[in-house]
């Protein structure tokens, strides 16, 4: 179906390139799963895991398996026959967003667990400014996560191909077809123009939030490690 609808002029060498990319991704995912589960089973058997850490390890291993299941579920949506549709075959943007979101949660949880074991936690006085900084940091994290998920909808709908000008979209700041679908809520997830517009707004909001977080952190006496983390966050946000 994909060959007849989209890639009827593809050569065998081009097909092999795409096939090996997909195959490598699947194999790498299985290697990641083994890298989690085998050492976890060994450490558990040796009694090297504390009771709280056992819960984290089980959750991480379960999330690895869930991530693989989501990947299969996502790819399956791109292989389903749709006799009433003449659109280019593609995976569901909803499943793609779920697969990406699960990967981000898995990566963040793994990094958090590793750093909490390797680095001692700073004992800082719970001042009003520090509590506000924590709240801002958590809010910025949620905003970045939402921005990344919106990127999955852009990829799933090929929404990046709709407008290629910035900051305007074509000749307008707000496109005419922003709310072309009915009901209105459907535009947020299925209208390529709206999806690209939302992703742009969320991206700008994320960079603004990270910059504000950095500027606010400069007013608070923080450990060197924390300052390095906030500065690195700003640098990566600007590069992104």
PDB file of C-alpha atoms in Angstrom, residues 90-227:
ATOM      1  CA  UNK A  90       1.259   7.220   8.119  1.00  0.00           C
ATOM      2  CA  UNK A  91       1.195   6.211  11.757  1.00  0.00           C
ATOM      3  CA  UNK A  92      -1.366   7.711  14.109  1.00  0.00           C
ATOM      4  CA  UNK A  93      -0.187  11.022  15.558  1.00  0.00           C
ATOM      5  CA  UNK A  94      -1.857  10.070  18.851  1.00  0.00           C
ATOM      6  CA  UNK A  95       0.155   6.854  19.144  1.00  0.00           C
ATOM      7  CA  UNK A  96       3.326   8.632  18.035  1.00  0.00           C
ATOM      8  CA  UNK A  97       2.847  11.221  20.802  1.00  0.00           C
ATOM      9  CA  UNK A  98       2.213   8.461  23.352  1.00  0.00           C
ATOM     10  CA  UNK A  99       5.371   6.608  22.243  1.00  0.00           C
ATOM     11  CA  UNK A 100       7.482   9.774  22.489  1.00  0.00           C
ATOM     12  CA  UNK A 101       5.951  10.786  25.814  1.00  0.00           C
ATOM     13  CA  UNK A 102       6.626   7.370  27.284  1.00  0.00           C
ATOM     14  CA  UNK A 103      10.240   7.551  26.102  1.00  0.00           C
ATOM     15  CA  UNK A 104      10.705  10.974  27.700  1.00  0.00           C
ATOM     16  CA  UNK A 105       9.269   9.748  31.001  1.00  0.00           C
ATOM     17  CA  UNK A 106      11.516   6.664  30.897  1.00  0.00           C
ATOM     18  CA  UNK A 107      14.622   8.715  30.131  1.00  0.00           C
ATOM     19  CA  UNK A 108      13.847  11.347  32.790  1.00  0.00           C
ATOM     20  CA  UNK A 109      13.088   8.739  35.448  1.00  0.00           C
ATOM     21  CA  UNK A 110      16.291   6.835  34.617  1.00  0.00           C
ATOM     22  CA  UNK A 111      18.400   9.986  34.760  1.00  0.00           C
ATOM     23  CA  UNK A 112      16.774  11.123  38.008  1.00  0.00           C
ATOM     24  CA  UNK A 113      17.325   7.728  39.632  1.00  0.00           C
ATOM     25  CA  UNK A 114      20.955   7.551  38.506  1.00  0.00           C
ATOM     26  CA  UNK A 115      21.813  11.075  39.644  1.00  0.00           C
ATOM     27  CA  UNK A 116      20.093  10.585  43.001  1.00  0.00           C
ATOM     28  CA  UNK A 117      22.384   7.592  43.618  1.00  0.00           C
ATOM     29  CA  UNK A 118      25.598   9.191  42.330  1.00  0.00           C
ATOM     30  CA  UNK A 119      25.260  12.707  43.727  1.00  0.00           C
ATOM     31  CA  UNK A 120      24.474  13.605  47.344  1.00  0.00           C
ATOM     32  CA  UNK A 121      21.366  15.722  47.804  1.00  0.00           C
ATOM     33  CA  UNK A 122      21.984  19.323  48.834  1.00  0.00           C
ATOM     34  CA  UNK A 123      20.479  20.340  52.166  1.00  0.00           C
ATOM     35  CA  UNK A 124      19.264  23.879  51.529  1.00  0.00           C
ATOM     36  CA  UNK A 125      17.089  26.087  53.756  1.00  0.00           C
ATOM     37  CA  UNK A 126      13.470  26.076  52.579  1.00  0.00           C
ATOM     38  CA  UNK A 127      13.248  29.818  51.905  1.00  0.00           C
ATOM     39  CA  UNK A 128      10.349  31.428  50.077  1.00  0.00           C
ATOM     40  CA  UNK A 129      12.563  32.177  47.062  1.00  0.00           C
ATOM     41  CA  UNK A 130      13.808  28.604  46.870  1.00  0.00           C
ATOM     42  CA  UNK A 131      10.271  27.213  47.009  1.00  0.00           C
ATOM     43  CA  UNK A 132       9.246  29.558  44.209  1.00  0.00           C
ATOM     44  CA  UNK A 133      12.257  28.442  42.158  1.00  0.00           C
ATOM     45  CA  UNK A 134      11.181  24.812  42.588  1.00  0.00           C
ATOM     46  CA  UNK A 135       7.654  25.667  41.474  1.00  0.00           C
ATOM     47  CA  UNK A 136       8.958  27.516  38.415  1.00  0.00           C
ATOM     48  CA  UNK A 137      11.250  24.609  37.592  1.00  0.00           C
ATOM     49  CA  UNK A 138       8.401  22.106  37.801  1.00  0.00           C
ATOM     50  CA  UNK A 139       6.157  24.324  35.675  1.00  0.00           C
ATOM     51  CA  UNK A 140       8.907  24.759  33.081  1.00  0.00           C
ATOM     52  CA  UNK A 141       9.418  20.998  32.981  1.00  0.00           C
ATOM     53  CA  UNK A 142       5.721  20.433  32.275  1.00  0.00           C
ATOM     54  CA  UNK A 143       5.767  23.093  29.543  1.00  0.00           C
ATOM     55  CA  UNK A 144       8.801  21.547  27.831  1.00  0.00           C
ATOM     56  CA  UNK A 145       7.193  18.103  28.011  1.00  0.00           C
ATOM     57  CA  UNK A 146       4.011  19.464  26.421  1.00  0.00           C
ATOM     58  CA  UNK A 147       6.066  21.178  23.701  1.00  0.00           C
ATOM     59  CA  UNK A 148       7.835  17.914  22.887  1.00  0.00           C
ATOM     60  CA  UNK A 149       4.515  16.062  22.663  1.00  0.00           C
ATOM     61  CA  UNK A 150       3.162  18.726  20.312  1.00  0.00           C
ATOM     62  CA  UNK A 151       6.206  18.029  18.129  1.00  0.00           C
ATOM     63  CA  UNK A 152       5.047  14.439  17.792  1.00  0.00           C
ATOM     64  CA  UNK A 153       1.733  15.690  16.398  1.00  0.00           C
ATOM     65  CA  UNK A 154       3.656  17.891  13.947  1.00  0.00           C
ATOM     66  CA  UNK A 155       5.635  14.842  12.796  1.00  0.00           C
ATOM     67  CA  UNK A 156       2.623  12.552  12.648  1.00  0.00           C
ATOM     68  CA  UNK A 157       0.621  14.957  10.475  1.00  0.00           C
ATOM     69  CA  UNK A 158       3.582  16.264   8.427  1.00  0.00           C
ATOM     70  CA  UNK A 159       2.456  19.656   9.741  1.00  0.00           C
ATOM     71  CA  UNK A 160       5.937  21.093   9.279  1.00  0.00           C
ATOM     72  CA  UNK A 161       5.284  21.130   5.524  1.00  0.00           C
ATOM     73  CA  UNK A 162       2.274  23.441   5.744  1.00  0.00           C
ATOM     74  CA  UNK A 163       4.116  26.712   6.442  1.00  0.00           C
ATOM     75  CA  UNK A 164       7.869  27.228   6.135  1.00  0.00           C
ATOM     76  CA  UNK A 165       8.091  30.912   7.110  1.00  0.00           C
ATOM     77  CA  UNK A 166       8.756  32.316  10.582  1.00  0.00           C
ATOM     78  CA  UNK A 167       7.620  34.150  12.637  1.00  0.00           C
ATOM     79  CA  UNK A 168       4.642  34.649  10.315  1.00  0.00           C
ATOM     80  CA  UNK A 169       2.794  31.712   8.812  1.00  0.00           C
ATOM     81  CA  UNK A 170       2.671  32.681   5.162  1.00  0.00           C
ATOM     82  CA  UNK A 171       1.611  36.319   5.042  1.00  0.00           C
ATOM     83  CA  UNK A 172      -0.343  36.238   8.291  1.00  0.00           C
ATOM     84  CA  UNK A 173       0.397  36.021  11.999  1.00  0.00           C
ATOM     85  CA  UNK A 174      -2.710  33.868  12.504  1.00  0.00           C
ATOM     86  CA  UNK A 175      -3.637  31.610   9.536  1.00  0.00           C
ATOM     87  CA  UNK A 176      -7.154  31.630   8.119  1.00  0.00           C
ATOM     88  CA  UNK A 177      -7.583  27.863   8.439  1.00  0.00           C
ATOM     89  CA  UNK A 178      -6.607  27.688  12.108  1.00  0.00           C
ATOM     90  CA  UNK A 179     -10.109  26.514  13.111  1.00  0.00           C
ATOM     91  CA  UNK A 180     -11.196  24.898   9.848  1.00  0.00           C
ATOM     92  CA  UNK A 181     -12.201  21.559  11.417  1.00  0.00           C
ATOM     93  CA  UNK A 182     -15.380  20.871  13.344  1.00  0.00           C
ATOM     94  CA  UNK A 183     -15.764  20.462  16.264  1.00  0.00           C
ATOM     95  CA  UNK A 184     -13.223  23.105  17.329  1.00  0.00           C
ATOM     96  CA  UNK A 185     -11.350  20.798  19.704  1.00  0.00           C
ATOM     97  CA  UNK A 186     -10.466  18.513  16.784  1.00  0.00           C
ATOM     98  CA  UNK A 187      -8.240  21.231  15.309  1.00  0.00           C
ATOM     99  CA  UNK A 188      -5.755  20.946  18.174  1.00  0.00           C
ATOM    100  CA  UNK A 189      -4.943  17.333  17.332  1.00  0.00           C
ATOM    101  CA  UNK A 190      -5.842  16.832  13.657  1.00  0.00           C
ATOM    102  CA  UNK A 191      -5.551  20.155  11.803  1.00  0.00           C
ATOM    103  CA  UNK A 192      -1.945  20.420  10.496  1.00  0.00           C
ATOM    104  CA  UNK A 193      -2.081  24.237  10.525  1.00  0.00           C
ATOM    105  CA  UNK A 194      -3.269  24.389  14.131  1.00  0.00           C
ATOM    106  CA  UNK A 195      -0.779  21.732  15.210  1.00  0.00           C
ATOM    107  CA  UNK A 196       2.124  23.693  13.698  1.00  0.00           C
ATOM    108  CA  UNK A 197       0.802  26.963  15.179  1.00  0.00           C
ATOM    109  CA  UNK A 198       0.500  25.428  18.656  1.00  0.00           C
ATOM    110  CA  UNK A 199       3.987  23.933  18.432  1.00  0.00           C
ATOM    111  CA  UNK A 200       5.453  27.330  17.529  1.00  0.00           C
ATOM    112  CA  UNK A 201       3.687  29.048  20.430  1.00  0.00           C
ATOM    113  CA  UNK A 202       4.692  26.317  22.884  1.00  0.00           C
ATOM    114  CA  UNK A 203       8.302  26.438  21.672  1.00  0.00           C
ATOM    115  CA  UNK A 204       8.507  30.196  22.170  1.00  0.00           C
ATOM    116  CA  UNK A 205       6.838  29.842  25.578  1.00  0.00           C
ATOM    117  CA  UNK A 206       9.336  27.139  26.596  1.00  0.00           C
ATOM    118  CA  UNK A 207      12.367  29.268  25.693  1.00  0.00           C
ATOM    119  CA  UNK A 208      10.819  32.225  27.513  1.00  0.00           C
ATOM    120  CA  UNK A 209      10.141  30.106  30.602  1.00  0.00           C
ATOM    121  CA  UNK A 210      13.680  28.706  30.653  1.00  0.00           C
ATOM    122  CA  UNK A 211      15.132  32.222  30.311  1.00  0.00           C
ATOM    123  CA  UNK A 212      12.920  33.494  33.144  1.00  0.00           C
ATOM    124  CA  UNK A 213      13.952  30.524  35.293  1.00  0.00           C
ATOM    125  CA  UNK A 214      17.613  31.315  34.667  1.00  0.00           C
ATOM    126  CA  UNK A 215      17.224  35.015  35.493  1.00  0.00           C
ATOM    127  CA  UNK A 216      15.297  34.234  38.675  1.00  0.00           C
ATOM    128  CA  UNK A 217      17.912  31.685  39.775  1.00  0.00           C
ATOM    129  CA  UNK A 218      20.606  34.375  39.546  1.00  0.00           C
ATOM    130  CA  UNK A 219      18.956  36.197  42.443  1.00  0.00           C
ATOM    131  CA  UNK A 220      19.193  33.209  44.788  1.00  0.00           C
ATOM    132  CA  UNK A 221      22.345  31.811  46.435  1.00  0.00           C
ATOM    133  CA  UNK A 222      22.568  28.298  44.955  1.00  0.00           C
ATOM    134  CA  UNK A 223      25.211  25.550  45.017  1.00  0.00           C
ATOM    135  CA  UNK A 224      27.626  25.452  42.087  1.00  0.00           C
ATOM    136  CA  UNK A 225      26.131  22.230  40.737  1.00  0.00           C
ATOM    137  CA  UNK A 226      22.644  23.761  40.610  1.00  0.00           C
ATOM    138  CA  UNK A 227      23.906  26.893  38.878  1.00  0.00           C
TER     139      UNK A 227
END
